[in-house]
Short mmCIF file of C-alpha atoms and ligand atoms in Angstrom, two decimals:
data_model
loop_
_atom_site.label_atom_id
_atom_site.label_comp_id
_atom_site.label_asym_id
_atom_site.label_seq_id
_atom_site.Cartn_x
_atom_site.Cartn_y
_atom_site.Cartn_z
CA UNK A 203 9.80 44.62 -38.85
CA UNK A 204 7.76 46.42 -41.47
CA UNK A 205 5.43 44.82 -44.01
CA UNK A 206 3.98 46.09 -47.26
CA UNK A 207 1.80 44.51 -49.94
CA UNK A 208 2.50 44.68 -53.63
CA UNK A 209 1.45 43.18 -56.93
CA UNK A 210 3.86 42.90 -59.88
CA UNK A 211 6.41 40.81 -61.74
CA UNK A 212 9.36 39.36 -59.78
CA UNK A 213 11.97 40.11 -62.45
CA UNK A 214 11.07 43.81 -62.28
CA UNK A 215 11.54 44.29 -58.52
CA UNK A 216 14.34 46.65 -57.52
CA UNK A 217 15.00 44.94 -54.24
CA UNK A 218 17.84 43.46 -52.20
CA UNK A 219 16.21 40.08 -52.69
CA UNK A 220 13.31 38.44 -54.49
CA UNK A 221 12.02 35.21 -52.92
CA UNK A 222 10.42 32.60 -55.17
CA UNK A 223 9.40 28.98 -54.69
CA UNK A 224 10.50 25.73 -56.32
CA UNK A 225 8.44 22.57 -55.95
CA UNK A 226 9.75 19.07 -55.54
CA UNK A 227 10.59 17.29 -58.77
CA UNK A 228 12.15 20.48 -60.07
CA UNK A 229 8.86 22.15 -60.86
CA UNK A 230 9.09 25.93 -60.85
CA UNK A 231 6.43 28.10 -59.26
CA UNK A 232 4.89 30.76 -61.48
CA UNK A 233 7.15 33.47 -60.10
CA UNK A 234 10.27 31.30 -60.44
CA UNK A 235 9.16 30.65 -64.00
CA UNK A 236 9.12 34.41 -64.70
CA UNK A 237 12.62 34.82 -63.30
CA UNK A 238 13.71 31.85 -65.38
CA UNK A 239 12.35 33.39 -68.57
CA UNK A 240 13.92 36.79 -67.86
CA UNK A 241 17.28 35.11 -67.25
CA UNK A 242 17.16 32.85 -70.33
CA UNK A 243 16.68 29.63 -68.41
CA UNK A 244 19.22 30.28 -65.64
CA UNK A 245 16.95 28.91 -62.86
CA UNK A 246 16.07 25.78 -64.81
CA UNK A 247 19.77 25.21 -65.44
CA UNK A 248 20.63 25.43 -61.74
CA UNK A 249 17.86 23.00 -60.97
CA UNK A 250 19.05 20.62 -63.69
CA UNK A 251 22.47 20.58 -62.08
CA UNK A 252 20.82 19.40 -58.86
CA UNK A 253 21.67 22.37 -56.63
CA UNK A 254 18.01 22.96 -55.70
CA UNK A 255 15.63 20.05 -55.72
CA UNK A 256 12.61 21.75 -54.20
CA UNK A 257 12.71 19.90 -50.90
CA UNK A 258 10.51 21.73 -48.39
CA UNK A 259 12.42 24.47 -46.51
CA UNK A 260 15.61 24.09 -48.55
CA UNK A 261 17.09 27.38 -49.78
CA UNK A 262 19.52 28.59 -52.42
CA UNK A 263 20.65 32.20 -52.61
CA UNK A 264 21.66 33.51 -56.06
CA UNK A 265 23.40 36.79 -56.82
CA UNK A 266 23.10 39.07 -59.83
CA UNK A 267 20.70 36.92 -61.80
CA UNK A 268 20.75 38.37 -65.29
CA UNK A 269 17.55 39.86 -66.63
CA UNK A 270 16.30 40.77 -63.14
CA UNK A 271 16.53 44.06 -61.28
CA UNK A 272 17.05 42.65 -57.78
CA UNK A 273 20.47 42.11 -56.17
CA UNK A 274 19.59 38.57 -55.20
CA UNK A 275 17.12 35.82 -55.91
CA UNK A 276 16.31 33.38 -53.11
CA UNK A 277 14.94 30.02 -54.19
CA UNK A 278 12.89 28.30 -51.50
CA UNK A 279 11.89 24.64 -51.69
CA UNK A 280 8.14 24.10 -51.33
CA UNK A 281 8.00 20.29 -51.37
CA UNK A 282 5.41 18.39 -53.41
CA UNK A 283 2.92 20.74 -55.06
CA UNK A 284 -0.12 18.66 -54.14
CA UNK A 285 1.00 18.50 -50.49
CA UNK A 286 1.47 22.26 -50.16
CA UNK A 287 -0.87 23.07 -47.26
CA UNK A 288 -0.97 25.26 -44.14
CA UNK A 289 2.03 23.67 -42.45
CA UNK A 290 4.18 23.58 -45.58
CA UNK A 291 3.36 27.20 -46.46
CA UNK A 292 4.33 28.35 -42.99
CA UNK A 293 7.50 26.25 -43.01
CA UNK A 294 8.60 27.72 -46.35
CA UNK A 295 8.05 31.28 -45.10
CA UNK A 296 9.99 30.50 -41.92
CA UNK A 297 12.95 29.06 -43.86
CA UNK A 298 13.04 32.12 -46.14
CA UNK A 299 12.86 34.64 -43.31
CA UNK A 300 15.49 32.86 -41.20
CA UNK A 301 17.87 32.90 -44.13
CA UNK A 302 17.16 36.53 -45.05
CA UNK A 303 17.72 37.55 -41.44
CA UNK A 304 21.14 35.90 -41.42
CA UNK A 305 22.40 37.17 -44.73
CA UNK A 306 22.96 40.61 -46.24
CA UNK A 307 19.44 41.68 -47.21
CA UNK A 308 17.71 44.33 -45.13
CA UNK A 309 14.58 43.89 -47.16
CA UNK A 310 13.02 41.50 -49.62
CA UNK A 311 10.02 40.91 -51.86
CA UNK A 312 8.39 37.57 -51.13
CA UNK A 313 6.41 35.75 -53.84
CA UNK A 314 5.55 32.70 -51.74
CA UNK A 315 2.29 34.43 -50.77
CA UNK A 316 1.17 33.96 -54.38
CA UNK A 317 1.25 30.17 -54.14
CA UNK A 318 -2.04 28.33 -53.84
CA UNK A 319 -2.68 26.78 -50.43
CA UNK A 320 -5.61 24.39 -50.18
CA UNK A 321 -8.74 25.96 -48.62
CA UNK A 322 -6.90 29.26 -48.00
CA UNK A 323 -7.38 32.64 -49.65
CA UNK A 324 -4.76 35.31 -50.24
CA UNK A 325 -5.71 37.06 -46.97
CA UNK A 326 -4.89 33.92 -44.99
CA UNK A 327 -1.53 33.57 -46.73
CA UNK A 328 -0.57 37.18 -46.05
CA UNK A 329 -1.69 37.09 -42.40
CA UNK A 330 0.21 33.89 -41.75
CA UNK A 331 3.32 35.08 -43.60
CA UNK A 332 3.45 38.08 -41.25
CA UNK A 333 2.86 36.03 -38.10
CA UNK A 334 5.46 33.41 -39.06
CA UNK A 335 8.03 36.01 -40.15
CA UNK A 336 7.74 37.83 -36.84
CA UNK A 337 8.00 34.55 -34.95
CA UNK A 338 11.09 33.55 -36.93
CA UNK A 339 13.01 36.71 -35.98
CA UNK A 340 11.85 36.84 -32.33
CA UNK A 341 14.62 36.79 -29.74
CA UNK A 342 14.57 37.22 -25.98
CA UNK A 343 17.85 38.83 -25.07
CA UNK A 344 16.98 41.53 -22.57
CA UNK A 345 18.65 39.44 -19.85
CA UNK A 346 21.98 38.99 -21.64
CA UNK A 347 24.74 41.46 -20.87
CA UNK A 348 25.98 41.05 -24.43
CA UNK A 349 23.07 40.52 -26.80
CA UNK A 350 24.06 38.47 -29.86
CA UNK A 351 24.32 40.88 -32.72
CA UNK A 352 22.45 40.23 -35.95
CA UNK A 353 24.68 42.06 -38.41
CA UNK A 354 22.14 42.92 -41.06
CA UNK A 355 18.74 42.16 -39.62
CA UNK A 356 15.76 41.94 -41.93
CA UNK A 357 13.84 45.20 -41.61
CA UNK A 358 11.19 45.10 -44.30
CA UNK A 359 9.25 42.42 -46.12
CA UNK A 360 7.10 43.12 -49.13
CA UNK A 361 4.52 40.41 -49.68
CA UNK A 362 3.35 39.91 -53.21
CA UNK A 363 -0.28 39.16 -54.07
CA UNK A 364 -1.39 37.75 -57.44
CA UNK A 365 -3.62 40.63 -58.55
CA UNK A 366 -4.07 44.32 -57.98
CA UNK A 367 -7.58 43.53 -56.78
CA UNK A 368 -6.00 41.55 -53.90
CA UNK A 369 -4.14 44.57 -52.53
CA UNK A 370 -6.84 45.80 -50.16
CA UNK A 371 -7.47 42.35 -48.66
CA UNK A 372 -3.70 41.93 -48.39
CA UNK A 373 -3.28 45.17 -46.43
CA UNK A 374 -6.03 44.25 -43.98
CA UNK A 375 -4.59 40.77 -43.53
CA UNK A 376 -1.09 42.15 -42.93
CA UNK A 377 -2.41 44.49 -40.23
CA UNK A 378 -4.19 41.56 -38.60
CA UNK A 379 -1.09 39.41 -38.75
CA UNK A 380 1.06 42.17 -37.30
CA UNK A 381 -1.34 42.78 -34.41
CA UNK A 382 -1.39 39.06 -33.63
CA UNK A 383 2.42 38.95 -33.85
CA UNK A 384 2.76 41.93 -31.50
CA UNK A 385 0.39 40.19 -29.07
CA UNK A 386 2.47 37.02 -29.31
CA UNK A 387 5.69 38.99 -28.75
CA UNK A 388 4.21 40.46 -25.56
CA UNK A 389 3.08 37.02 -24.39
CA UNK A 390 6.51 35.54 -25.17
CA UNK A 391 8.39 38.33 -23.41
CA UNK A 392 6.29 37.97 -20.26
CA UNK A 393 6.58 34.18 -20.37
CA UNK A 394 10.33 34.17 -20.86
CA UNK A 395 11.00 36.68 -18.11
CA UNK A 396 12.20 34.79 -14.99
CA UNK A 397 10.11 34.46 -11.85
CA UNK A 398 12.32 36.78 -9.81
CA UNK A 399 11.42 39.64 -12.17
CA UNK A 400 8.03 38.63 -13.53
CA UNK A 401 6.19 38.82 -10.20
CA UNK A 402 2.48 39.47 -9.61
CA UNK A 403 3.33 43.12 -8.97
CA UNK A 404 5.27 43.29 -12.22
CA UNK A 405 2.29 41.87 -14.14
CA UNK A 406 0.14 44.53 -12.52
CA UNK A 407 2.52 47.24 -13.71
CA UNK A 408 2.55 45.80 -17.23
CA UNK A 409 -1.25 45.88 -17.24
CA UNK A 410 -1.20 49.59 -16.39
CA UNK A 411 1.44 50.15 -19.05
CA UNK A 412 -0.73 48.38 -21.64
CA UNK A 413 -3.60 50.69 -20.72
CA UNK A 414 -1.32 53.72 -21.13
CA UNK A 415 -0.22 52.54 -24.56
CA UNK A 416 -3.78 51.74 -25.67
CA UNK A 417 -6.30 54.22 -24.28
CA UNK A 418 -9.15 51.89 -25.30
CA UNK A 419 -7.95 49.52 -22.55
CA UNK A 420 -8.83 50.34 -18.96
CA UNK A 421 -6.73 48.53 -16.35
CA UNK A 422 -7.49 48.01 -12.67
CA UNK A 423 -5.05 46.24 -10.39
CA UNK A 424 -6.42 44.98 -7.07
CA UNK A 425 -4.08 44.34 -4.14
CA UNK A 426 -4.34 41.84 -1.29
CA UNK A 427 -6.77 43.82 0.95
CA UNK A 428 -9.09 44.35 -2.03
CA UNK A 429 -8.86 40.65 -2.93
CA UNK A 430 -9.73 39.79 0.69
CA UNK A 431 -12.64 42.21 0.50
CA UNK A 432 -14.01 40.25 -2.46
CA UNK A 433 -13.86 37.04 -0.43
CA UNK A 434 -11.50 35.23 -2.79
CA UNK A 435 -10.49 32.62 -0.20
CA UNK A 436 -9.55 30.05 -2.82
CA UNK A 437 -7.18 32.42 -4.66
CA UNK A 438 -5.72 33.68 -1.38
CA UNK A 439 -4.99 30.14 -0.13
CA UNK A 440 -2.42 29.80 -2.93
CA UNK A 441 -0.51 33.02 -2.23
CA UNK A 442 -0.22 32.38 1.52
CA UNK A 443 3.26 30.82 1.38
CA UNK A 444 4.78 33.61 -0.70
CA UNK A 445 6.51 36.86 0.24
CA UNK A 446 5.40 38.40 -3.04
CA UNK A 447 1.99 40.06 -2.69
CA UNK A 448 -0.76 38.85 -5.07
CA UNK A 449 -2.57 40.94 -7.64
CA UNK A 450 -5.95 40.61 -9.30
CA UNK A 451 -5.74 42.31 -12.68
CA UNK A 452 -8.74 43.56 -14.67
CA UNK A 453 -8.42 44.76 -18.28
CA UNK A 454 -11.55 46.22 -19.86
CA UNK A 455 -11.94 46.96 -23.55
CA UNK A 456 -15.27 48.35 -24.70
CA UNK A 457 -15.50 49.26 -28.37
CA UNK A 458 -18.89 47.79 -29.28
CA UNK A 459 -22.23 49.10 -28.08
CA UNK A 460 -22.72 49.25 -24.34
CA UNK A 461 -25.52 46.74 -24.38
CA UNK A 462 -23.35 44.14 -26.10
CA UNK A 463 -22.41 41.65 -23.38
CA UNK A 464 -18.64 41.23 -23.11
CA UNK A 465 -16.52 38.22 -23.88
CA UNK A 466 -14.36 37.51 -20.85
CA UNK A 467 -10.87 35.99 -20.98
CA UNK A 468 -9.36 34.62 -17.77
CA UNK A 469 -5.65 33.79 -17.60
CA UNK A 470 -3.80 31.74 -14.98
CA UNK A 471 -1.08 33.98 -13.57
CA UNK A 472 1.08 31.80 -11.33
CA UNK A 473 4.41 33.62 -11.67
CA UNK A 474 6.19 30.61 -10.22
CA UNK A 475 4.79 27.22 -9.25
CA UNK A 476 6.95 25.27 -6.80
CA UNK A 477 3.96 23.07 -5.96
CA UNK A 478 3.77 24.58 -2.46
CA UNK A 479 3.88 22.08 0.41
CA UNK A 480 3.12 19.37 -2.19
CA UNK A 481 6.53 20.37 -3.51
CA UNK A 482 7.47 19.51 -7.09
CA UNK A 483 10.57 17.38 -7.81
CA UNK A 484 13.61 19.45 -8.84
CA UNK A 485 13.97 18.26 -12.46
CA UNK A 486 12.84 21.00 -14.84
CA UNK A 487 11.24 23.03 -12.08
CA UNK A 488 12.50 26.16 -13.83
CA UNK A 489 9.75 25.51 -16.41
CA UNK A 490 7.32 26.68 -13.78
CA UNK A 491 8.23 30.29 -14.52
CA UNK A 492 5.97 29.67 -17.52
CA UNK A 493 3.00 29.05 -15.25
CA UNK A 494 1.71 32.55 -16.01
CA UNK A 495 1.52 31.95 -19.76
CA UNK A 496 -2.28 31.88 -19.64
CA UNK A 497 -2.17 35.38 -18.17
CA UNK A 498 0.43 36.42 -20.76
CA UNK A 499 -1.82 35.22 -23.58
CA UNK A 500 -4.69 37.30 -22.19
CA UNK A 501 -2.42 40.38 -22.16
CA UNK A 502 -1.25 39.59 -25.70
CA UNK A 503 -4.77 39.08 -27.01
CA UNK A 504 -6.03 42.31 -25.44
CA UNK A 505 -3.11 44.09 -27.10
CA UNK A 506 -3.91 42.55 -30.49
CA UNK A 507 -7.58 43.56 -30.49
CA UNK A 508 -6.74 47.03 -29.21
CA UNK A 509 -4.16 47.52 -31.98
CA UNK A 510 -6.85 46.57 -34.51
CA UNK A 511 -9.53 48.67 -32.85
CA UNK A 512 -11.89 45.70 -33.01
CA UNK A 513 -15.53 46.58 -32.47
CA UNK A 514 -16.14 44.22 -29.57
CA UNK A 515 -16.41 44.28 -25.79
CA UNK A 516 -13.80 42.19 -24.06
CA UNK A 517 -12.69 41.83 -20.44
CA UNK A 518 -9.41 40.22 -19.37
CA UNK A 519 -9.09 38.85 -15.82
CA UNK A 520 -5.79 37.69 -14.33
CA UNK A 521 -5.37 36.31 -10.82
CA UNK A 522 -1.62 36.53 -10.22
CA UNK A 523 0.44 35.06 -7.38
CA UNK A 524 3.29 32.69 -6.54
CA UNK A 525 2.84 29.15 -5.24
CA UNK A 526 5.49 28.69 -2.54
CA UNK A 527 6.08 26.43 0.47
CA UNK A 528 6.61 28.13 3.83
CA UNK A 529 5.42 28.17 7.43
CA UNK A 530 2.41 30.18 6.28
CA UNK A 531 1.62 28.02 3.28
CA UNK A 532 -1.65 26.15 2.81
CA UNK A 533 -1.28 22.48 3.81
CA UNK A 534 -2.80 19.36 2.24
CA UNK A 535 -6.14 18.77 3.90
CA UNK A 536 -6.80 22.47 4.56
CA UNK A 537 -10.30 23.61 3.67
CA UNK A 538 -10.83 27.00 2.06
CA UNK A 539 -13.91 28.99 1.13
CA UNK A 540 -14.13 30.27 -2.43
CA UNK A 541 -15.76 33.54 -3.50
CA UNK A 542 -18.71 31.49 -4.77
CA UNK A 543 -19.32 30.27 -1.20
CA UNK A 544 -18.37 26.69 -2.09
CA UNK A 545 -15.75 25.09 0.16
CA UNK A 546 -12.75 23.20 -1.19
CA UNK A 547 -10.56 20.60 0.46
CA UNK A 548 -7.01 21.27 -0.79
CA UNK A 549 -5.68 17.73 -1.05
CA UNK A 550 -2.73 18.76 -3.20
CA UNK A 551 -1.28 22.27 -3.03
CA UNK A 552 0.25 21.73 -6.48
CA UNK A 553 -3.23 21.84 -8.00
CA UNK A 554 -3.18 25.60 -7.41
CA UNK A 555 -4.14 26.88 -10.85
CA UNK A 556 -7.76 25.77 -10.50
CA UNK A 557 -7.90 27.42 -7.05
CA UNK A 558 -6.99 30.86 -8.36
CA UNK A 559 -9.11 30.47 -11.51
CA UNK A 560 -12.17 29.47 -9.45
CA UNK A 561 -12.44 32.91 -7.86
CA UNK A 562 -11.63 34.74 -11.10
CA UNK A 563 -14.41 32.76 -12.81
CA UNK A 564 -16.83 33.79 -10.05
CA UNK A 565 -15.70 37.41 -10.44
CA UNK A 566 -16.53 37.12 -14.17
CA UNK A 567 -20.25 36.74 -13.33
CA UNK A 568 -20.56 40.46 -12.64
CA UNK A 569 -20.09 41.23 -16.34
CA UNK A 570 -23.07 39.08 -17.38
CA UNK A 571 -20.78 37.76 -20.08
CA UNK A 572 -21.71 36.50 -23.53
CA UNK A 573 -19.06 33.82 -22.93
CA UNK A 574 -16.03 33.21 -20.72
CA UNK A 575 -12.84 31.51 -21.88
CA UNK A 576 -10.10 30.66 -19.41
CA UNK A 577 -6.54 29.87 -20.48
CA UNK A 578 -4.17 28.01 -18.19
CA UNK A 579 -1.04 25.87 -17.98
CA UNK A 580 -3.22 23.69 -15.79
CA UNK A 581 -2.14 20.05 -15.90
CA UNK A 582 0.93 17.97 -16.71
CA UNK A 583 -1.53 15.32 -17.89
CA UNK A 584 -2.38 17.60 -20.83
CA UNK A 585 1.18 17.22 -22.12
CA UNK A 586 0.82 13.44 -21.88
CA UNK A 587 -2.51 13.49 -23.74
CA UNK A 588 -1.86 15.90 -26.63
CA UNK A 589 1.88 16.55 -26.51
CA UNK A 590 3.15 19.92 -27.71
CA UNK A 591 0.85 20.25 -30.73
CA UNK A 592 -2.71 20.98 -29.64
CA UNK A 593 -4.16 22.64 -26.57
CA UNK A 594 -6.94 20.84 -24.70
CA UNK A 595 -10.39 22.40 -25.00
CA UNK A 596 -13.31 21.84 -22.63
CA UNK A 597 -16.68 23.58 -22.74
CA UNK A 598 -20.18 23.54 -21.32
CA UNK A 599 -21.48 24.83 -24.68
CA UNK A 600 -20.92 23.02 -27.96
CA UNK A 601 -21.39 26.07 -30.21
CA UNK A 602 -18.72 27.91 -28.25
CA UNK A 603 -16.40 24.91 -28.45
CA UNK A 604 -16.91 24.67 -32.21
CA UNK A 605 -16.19 28.38 -32.69
CA UNK A 606 -12.95 28.13 -30.70
CA UNK A 607 -11.83 24.96 -32.50
CA UNK A 608 -12.49 26.63 -35.86
CA UNK A 609 -10.55 29.74 -34.81
CA UNK A 610 -7.66 27.50 -33.77
CA UNK A 611 -7.72 25.76 -37.13
CA UNK A 612 -7.74 29.07 -39.03
CA UNK A 613 -4.94 30.48 -36.91
CA UNK A 614 -2.86 27.28 -37.09
CA UNK A 615 -3.00 27.39 -33.30
CA UNK A 616 -5.02 24.29 -32.79
CA UNK A 617 -7.03 22.93 -29.90
CA UNK A 618 -8.68 19.54 -29.47
CA UNK A 619 -11.85 18.99 -27.50
CA UNK A 620 -12.00 16.62 -24.53
CA UNK A 621 -15.14 15.53 -22.70
CA UNK A 622 -16.62 17.19 -19.63
CA UNK A 623 -19.12 14.44 -18.90
CA UNK A 624 -20.87 14.32 -15.57
CA UNK A 625 -19.35 10.85 -14.98
CA UNK A 626 -15.95 12.47 -14.32
CA UNK A 627 -17.26 14.78 -11.60
CA UNK A 628 -17.39 12.21 -8.80
CA UNK A 629 -13.58 12.04 -8.73
CA UNK A 630 -13.69 15.32 -6.81
CA UNK A 631 -15.90 14.05 -3.98
CA UNK A 632 -14.73 15.03 -0.49
CA UNK A 633 -15.84 13.76 2.90
CA UNK A 634 -15.10 17.08 4.55
CA UNK A 635 -15.74 19.97 2.15
CA UNK A 636 -18.10 20.57 -0.81
CA UNK A 637 -15.44 18.98 -3.03
CA UNK A 638 -11.68 18.43 -3.30
CA UNK A 639 -9.23 20.21 -5.59
CA UNK A 640 -7.91 16.95 -7.10
CA UNK A 641 -9.13 13.53 -8.14
CA UNK A 642 -6.91 10.53 -8.78
CA UNK A 643 -4.26 10.64 -11.53
CA UNK A 644 -6.71 9.17 -14.02
CA UNK A 645 -8.03 11.73 -16.49
CA UNK A 646 -6.19 14.51 -14.66
CA UNK A 647 -6.86 17.22 -17.24
CA UNK A 648 -10.55 16.38 -17.36
CA UNK A 649 -11.06 16.37 -13.60
CA UNK A 650 -9.25 19.72 -13.44
CA UNK A 651 -11.76 21.07 -15.99
CA UNK A 652 -14.57 19.48 -13.92
CA UNK A 653 -13.35 21.45 -10.92
CA UNK A 654 -13.54 24.71 -12.91
CA UNK A 655 -16.99 23.81 -14.25
CA UNK A 656 -18.35 24.10 -10.70
CA UNK A 657 -17.65 27.84 -10.86
CA UNK A 658 -19.01 28.49 -14.36
CA UNK A 659 -22.64 27.36 -14.16
CA UNK A 660 -24.03 30.84 -14.80
CA UNK A 661 -22.62 31.38 -18.30
CA UNK A 662 -21.28 29.75 -21.46
CA UNK A 663 -17.70 28.82 -20.77
CA UNK A 664 -14.68 27.15 -22.30
CA UNK A 665 -11.39 26.15 -20.73
CA UNK A 666 -8.15 25.89 -22.72
CA UNK A 667 -5.37 23.88 -21.08
CA UNK A 668 -2.12 25.12 -22.63
CA UNK A 669 0.37 23.17 -20.47
CA UNK A 670 1.74 21.43 -23.59
CA UNK A 671 1.82 24.37 -26.00
CA UNK A 672 2.70 27.49 -23.99
CA UNK A 673 6.43 26.95 -24.20
CA UNK A 674 9.07 24.85 -25.94
CA UNK A 675 11.77 22.82 -24.26
CA UNK A 676 15.25 21.89 -25.44
CA UNK A 677 17.31 23.83 -27.98
CA UNK A 678 14.49 26.22 -28.83
CA UNK A 679 13.45 26.70 -25.22
CA UNK A 680 11.09 29.61 -24.83
CA UNK A 681 7.50 30.81 -24.68
CA UNK A 682 5.49 30.31 -27.88
CA UNK A 683 2.98 33.15 -27.62
CA UNK A 684 0.17 30.63 -28.06
CA UNK A 685 -2.83 30.74 -27.91
CA UNK A 686 -2.88 34.45 -28.82
CA UNK A 687 -3.59 33.60 -32.50
CA UNK A 688 -6.53 31.33 -31.58
CA UNK A 689 -8.06 33.82 -29.12
CA UNK A 690 -7.60 36.84 -31.37
CA UNK A 691 -9.06 35.03 -34.37
CA UNK A 692 -12.04 33.94 -32.30
CA UNK A 693 -12.63 37.45 -30.92
CA UNK A 694 -12.33 39.09 -34.34
CA UNK A 695 -14.96 36.62 -35.56
CA UNK A 696 -17.34 38.11 -32.98
CA UNK A 697 -17.21 41.62 -34.45
CA UNK A 698 -20.65 42.91 -35.32
CA UNK A 699 -22.15 41.09 -32.38
CA UNK A 700 -22.82 37.78 -34.12
CA UNK A 701 -23.47 35.27 -31.36
CA UNK A 702 -20.47 33.14 -30.34
N1 BES B 864 1.48 24.26 -13.49
C1 BES B 864 1.22 22.89 -13.27
C2 BES B 864 0.90 22.14 -14.56
C3 BES B 864 2.01 22.01 -15.54
C4 BES B 864 2.83 20.90 -15.53
C5 BES B 864 2.21 22.95 -16.53
C6 BES B 864 3.83 20.75 -16.46
C7 BES B 864 3.21 22.81 -17.46
C8 BES B 864 4.02 21.71 -17.43
C9 BES B 864 0.02 22.72 -12.34
O1 BES B 864 -0.13 23.71 -11.37
C10 BES B 864 0.21 21.44 -11.61
O2 BES B 864 1.13 21.37 -10.86
N2 BES B 864 -0.67 20.48 -11.84
C11 BES B 864 -0.57 19.21 -11.21
C12 BES B 864 -1.96 18.79 -10.81
C13 BES B 864 -1.98 17.57 -9.96
C14 BES B 864 -1.39 17.88 -8.60
C15 BES B 864 -3.39 17.08 -9.82
C16 BES B 864 0.02 18.24 -12.22
O3 BES B 864 -0.30 18.33 -13.40
O4 BES B 864 0.85 17.43 -11.81
MN1 MN B 865 0.99 23.27 -9.62
ZN1 ZN B 866 0.64 25.54 -11.84
#
């Protein structure tokens, strides 16, 4: 979809459709007011008759409204004016775009971006309108023999800004939103692709493809002998049961000065998690194709910053493998040696994410990073704690945690911080190795983060557990593309080398 920015009166737009808002209690937005005046009170009359009450996300499509130059006028309910915030703004945009995509308009001029949203400037509204619009029209149909046809798909959205002086900020914001949306699309596509196709090798190929598409990205894909050479015994213990060979993927993006230390993103790339010998129960096991969504979000974020040519240095690291049971598989009680030299007693082979991340986090040391952020569908306990709304955030540095939380808030891709107190560490004590890979069930997401913290002592680090937010279940089943918006917003905030 294409986006442009414009400033001007709604009644004068020669467009297939003009989209204006109506608040609860029949209060017209400024742009609806202008249409109403041009049409001699037609909008007010419709509202008086009770056909549009302004309930949030409700829509009413009008044709040939007199006094206007557009073919259609779409009224969108905005809810109560004083409650019109981030969520409501995004919901209104989504409702409008869904309707436009299903009806006859190829293009439209949207005035919702002119509405005031508490604490948010016009740039925020434009960026989010683009991200939400792209999300609303996303479909994953490459696996269907007969893709469902959208008869007249929406091709172009023009977003209106209040003043001509807002045009430049609007253009920049639209480009940002589009880059984030493209990154999310990539993350969603990779996440939705089934485990028989989205293998570690496939992820390696997609990394090389990304580097071909964006010459500012350099990709290296290490195979099993090279991973062995690095001494990644923890990572390799997870891939042992699988017939699919593992990959260790490195994406380097260097567009700030050489001496600027890079920000490193690490993504969990388990392309299917059966649990291994600690086999998972069958219900919903198909969800475990999403166990590479951390990796997918790293790919998506790298794509977004490359599209924007951000002046930063970023490295993406993805350990990718399958977790399968077999005669070769790692068994509960096995002890493995990580790249850091620390030994781990694998008490549960289903706690495999931390085992592959451990070695990737040690590998990150060679970049002398400014900060390292890992992203992983790490624990089911995260879903219990925060549901499907916020990701869990853990960090050994409070300034880094605050920056990430703020980026999540800005991007409406929120995270919530949980503690990493020393008191939780003893859960990992082992009588036989340096420590175990699991504690008891209590505080499962925190002890998982504690495990990772033993591999991140040399730098500032944060861990984002996305088990609850990486994908949706039920009717809207599918990958969400989160936390690409959070990560991209955070990285863009680091342009100019301001410290984390
Ligand atoms: N990939 C799972 C975590 C997960 C669960 C993600 C549900 C998304 C939805 C992870 O590898 C796992 O199996 N974790 C175990 C850890 C346990 C054995 C300590 C879990 O959460 O049950
Ligand atoms: Mn697992
Ligand atoms: Zn897993």
